């Protein structure tokens, strides 16, 4: 199975800051990677699919980039509602695998 | 409005069985692949199993292969997960999720709120 390594596992930031989360795959997955946000007690929410495509309704301050094995999620100008845990997911092949998650906390 | 409503979670003894259900509404159920994703308390997300739009193709995580069985009933717009030989490590909140595509491998655009499986003697 493809392994996804997210970093950092947690970070502290202030409202208005820019944040970058990385996800590294154990093999080439093309651009078959998505990003999900999970707020406490809530179901995950799709933010980005196919590396850089913004899901409908998601604010443009979220963006994704990368290809092959290295991917990033960038949040430009953190808002209070963005403090949550973020996961990457590879949908290149089965079994699908998630990264370990990155918790974004308020500084 | 797309809605996914899971049910069937319960407290079960190790070695026991359970069937989870996910009632779908607000979209043409038999044109989308579906999956189950679980989350143990305080832990990350783990994909468990997926099924194509027609039900003809099924997929499993290595950790559940041979014990879990995914199926769907288009006449009832319902997704199922049969869980057998339950282990302590299967205790989790189980989410039903809709794939963006019809055969899978496109990401999950809608999620239910989850149903809780607890394993204890």
Coordinates of C-alpha atoms in Angstrom, one line a residue:
Chain A
X1 CA 0.0 0.0 0.0
X2 CA 1.1 3.6 -0.7
X3 CA 2.2 5.4 2.4
X4 CA 1.6 9.1 2.9
X5 CA 3.7 11.1 5.3
X6 CA 2.3 14.5 6.4
X7 CA 4.4 17.2 8.0
X8 CA 4.2 18.8 10.4
X9 CA 1.9 16.8 12.6
X10 CA 0.9 20.0 14.3
X11 CA 1.5 23.7 14.1
X12 CA 0.5 26.9 15.8
X13 CA -0.4 30.0 13.9
X14 CA -2.3 33.3 14.2
X15 CA -5.3 34.6 12.3
X16 CA -4.0 36.1 9.1
X17 CA -0.9 33.9 8.9
X18 CA 0.0 31.8 5.8
X19 CA 0.4 28.1 6.5
X20 CA 1.8 25.3 4.4
X21 CA 1.3 21.5 5.0
X22 CA 3.2 18.9 3.1
X23 CA 2.4 15.4 2.1
X24 CA 4.9 12.9 0.7
X25 CA 3.9 9.7 -1.0
X26 CA 6.0 6.5 -0.9
X27 CA 5.7 6.2 -4.7
X28 CA 4.7 8.3 -7.7
X29 CA 1.0 9.0 -7.6
X30 CA 0.8 11.5 -10.4
X31 CA -1.7 14.1 -9.3
X32 CA -4.1 11.8 -7.5
X33 CA -4.1 13.5 -4.2
X34 CA -6.8 15.3 -2.2
X35 CA -6.9 17.4 1.0
X36 CA -9.6 17.2 3.7
X37 CA -10.4 19.4 6.6
X38 CA -11.9 18.0 9.8
X39 CA -13.1 20.2 12.6
X40 CA -13.6 18.7 16.1
X41 CA -16.7 16.5 16.3
X42 CA -17.4 16.9 12.6
X43 CA -17.1 14.8 9.5
X44 CA -14.2 15.5 7.1
X45 CA -14.8 18.0 4.3
X46 CA -13.2 17.9 0.9
X47 CA -11.1 21.0 0.1
X48 CA -8.9 20.1 -2.9
X49 CA -9.0 17.2 -5.3
X50 CA -6.6 16.1 -8.1
X51 CA -3.8 18.0 -6.3
X52 CA -4.9 21.6 -7.1
X53 CA -8.6 21.6 -8.0
X54 CA -10.7 23.6 -5.5
X55 CA -13.9 21.8 -4.4
X56 CA -17.1 23.9 -5.0
X57 CA -17.8 26.3 -2.2
X58 CA -14.3 26.2 -0.7
X59 CA -12.7 29.6 -0.2
X60 CA -9.9 30.5 -2.6
X61 CA -7.4 31.0 0.3
X62 CA -7.0 27.2 0.1
X63 CA -4.7 26.0 -2.6
X64 CA -2.8 22.8 -3.5
X65 CA 0.2 22.0 -5.6
X66 CA 2.7 19.3 -6.3
X67 CA 3.0 16.1 -8.4
X68 CA 4.6 12.7 -8.2
X69 CA 5.5 12.2 -4.6
X70 CA 5.5 15.7 -3.1
X71 CA 2.4 17.8 -2.4
X72 CA 1.5 20.9 -0.5
X73 CA -1.7 22.5 0.9
X74 CA -1.4 26.2 1.5
X75 CA -3.8 28.4 3.4
X76 CA -3.3 32.1 2.7
X77 CA -4.6 34.2 5.5
X78 CA -5.8 31.9 8.2
X79 CA -9.4 32.5 9.4
X80 CA -10.8 31.4 12.8
X81 CA -12.8 28.6 11.1
X82 CA -9.6 27.2 9.6
X83 CA -8.3 25.9 12.9
X84 CA -8.8 22.2 12.4
X85 CA -7.0 19.0 11.4
X86 CA -6.0 18.5 7.8
X87 CA -5.5 15.2 6.0
X88 CA -4.2 14.2 2.6
X89 CA -5.6 11.2 0.8
X90 CA -4.2 9.4 -2.2
X91 CA -6.7 8.1 -4.7
X92 CA -4.2 6.7 -7.2
X93 CA -5.0 3.1 -6.4
X94 CA -6.6 0.8 -3.8
X95 CA -6.2 0.5 -0.9
X96 CA -6.7 4.2 -0.5
X97 CA -4.6 5.8 2.2
X98 CA -4.7 8.9 4.3
X99 CA -1.8 10.9 5.7
X100 CA -1.5 11.0 9.5
X101 CA -3.0 14.5 9.8
X102 CA -1.8 18.0 10.6
X103 CA -3.5 19.8 13.5
X104 CA -3.6 23.6 13.0
X105 CA -3.9 25.3 16.3
X106 CA -4.3 28.9 17.4
X107 CA -1.1 30.6 18.6
Chain B
X1 CA -29.5 18.1 -1.0
X2 CA -27.2 15.1 -0.7
X3 CA -27.6 13.3 2.6
X4 CA -25.8 10.2 4.0
X5 CA -27.2 8.8 7.2
X6 CA -25.3 5.9 8.8
X7 CA -26.8 3.5 11.4
X8 CA -26.1 0.2 13.0
X9 CA -23.3 1.1 15.3
X10 CA -23.4 -0.7 18.6
X11 CA -21.4 -2.1 21.6
X12 CA -20.3 -5.6 20.5
X13 CA -18.1 -8.2 22.1
X14 CA -14.8 -9.2 20.5
X15 CA -15.4 -11.8 17.9
X16 CA -18.9 -10.5 17.3
X17 CA -20.6 -9.3 14.1
X18 CA -22.4 -6.1 13.1
X19 CA -24.0 -4.7 9.9
X20 CA -23.7 -1.0 9.3
X21 CA -26.1 0.8 6.9
X22 CA -25.8 4.2 5.1
X23 CA -29.1 5.6 3.7
X24 CA -28.4 7.9 0.8
X25 CA -30.7 10.6 -0.6
X26 CA -30.5 13.7 -2.8
X27 CA -28.6 12.1 -5.7
X28 CA -28.7 9.2 -8.2
X29 CA -27.2 6.5 -5.9
X30 CA -26.4 4.0 -8.6
X31 CA -24.1 6.4 -10.5
X32 CA -21.6 6.9 -7.7
X33 CA -19.0 4.8 -6.1
X34 CA -19.1 4.7 -2.3
X35 CA -16.7 4.0 0.6
X36 CA -16.5 3.5 4.3
X37 CA -13.9 5.4 6.3
X38 CA -13.3 4.9 10.0
X39 CA -11.7 7.0 12.8
X40 CA -10.7 5.5 16.1
X41 CA -11.1 7.8 19.1
X42 CA -8.5 10.5 19.0
X43 CA -6.9 9.0 15.9
X44 CA -6.7 9.8 12.2
X45 CA -8.8 8.7 9.3
X46 CA -8.5 5.2 7.8
X47 CA -10.1 4.1 4.6
X48 CA -11.8 0.7 5.1
X49 CA -13.6 -0.4 2.0
X50 CA -15.0 0.9 -1.3
X51 CA -17.6 -0.3 -3.9
X52 CA -18.2 0.8 -7.5
X53 CA -21.4 2.3 -8.7
X54 CA -22.8 -1.0 -9.9
X55 CA -21.5 -3.0 -7.0
X56 CA -19.5 -5.1 -9.3
X57 CA -16.1 -4.1 -7.9
X58 CA -15.2 -4.1 -4.2
X59 CA -12.1 -3.1 -2.4
X60 CA -10.7 -3.5 1.1
X61 CA -8.0 -2.3 3.4
X62 CA -5.6 -5.1 4.3
X63 CA -6.5 -4.7 8.0
X64 CA -10.1 -5.8 7.3
X65 CA -9.8 -8.1 4.3
X66 CA -11.6 -11.4 4.9
X67 CA -13.6 -10.0 7.8
X68 CA -15.5 -7.1 6.3
X69 CA -17.9 -7.1 3.3
X70 CA -19.2 -4.1 1.5
X71 CA -22.4 -4.2 -0.5
X72 CA -25.1 -1.9 -1.8
X73 CA -28.8 -2.0 -2.7
X74 CA -29.8 0.4 -5.3
X75 CA -33.5 -0.3 -4.8
X76 CA -33.1 1.0 -1.3
X77 CA -30.4 3.6 -2.0
X78 CA -28.4 2.0 0.8
X79 CA -24.8 1.1 1.4
X80 CA -23.8 -1.6 3.8
X81 CA -20.8 -2.8 5.7
X82 CA -20.9 -6.3 7.2
X83 CA -18.3 -6.6 10.0
X84 CA -17.4 -10.0 11.3
X85 CA -14.8 -11.3 13.8
X86 CA -14.7 -7.9 15.5
X87 CA -11.4 -6.9 17.2
X88 CA -10.7 -4.2 19.7
X89 CA -8.9 -2.3 17.0
X90 CA -12.1 -2.1 14.9
X91 CA -13.6 0.3 17.5
X92 CA -14.2 3.5 15.7
X93 CA -16.6 6.0 14.2
X94 CA -17.5 4.7 10.8
X95 CA -18.3 7.2 8.1
X96 CA -20.0 6.6 4.8
X97 CA -18.6 8.7 2.0
X98 CA -19.6 9.4 -1.6
X99 CA -16.9 9.2 -4.3
X100 CA -16.8 12.0 -6.9
X101 CA -16.8 9.4 -9.6
X102 CA -18.7 6.2 -10.6
X103 CA -15.9 3.7 -10.1
X104 CA -13.9 5.4 -7.3
X105 CA -10.5 6.9 -7.1
X106 CA -11.8 10.5 -7.3
X107 CA -12.0 11.7 -3.7
X108 CA -15.0 12.0 -1.4
X109 CA -17.3 15.0 -1.8
X110 CA -20.0 14.1 0.7
X111 CA -19.8 12.4 4.1
X112 CA -22.3 11.2 6.7
X113 CA -22.0 12.0 10.3
X114 CA -20.8 8.5 11.3
X115 CA -22.0 5.6 13.4
X116 CA -20.0 4.4 16.4
X117 CA -18.8 0.9 16.8
X118 CA -17.6 0.0 20.3
X119 CA -15.8 -3.3 21.0
X120 CA -15.7 -4.6 24.6
X121 CA -16.4 -7.7 26.6

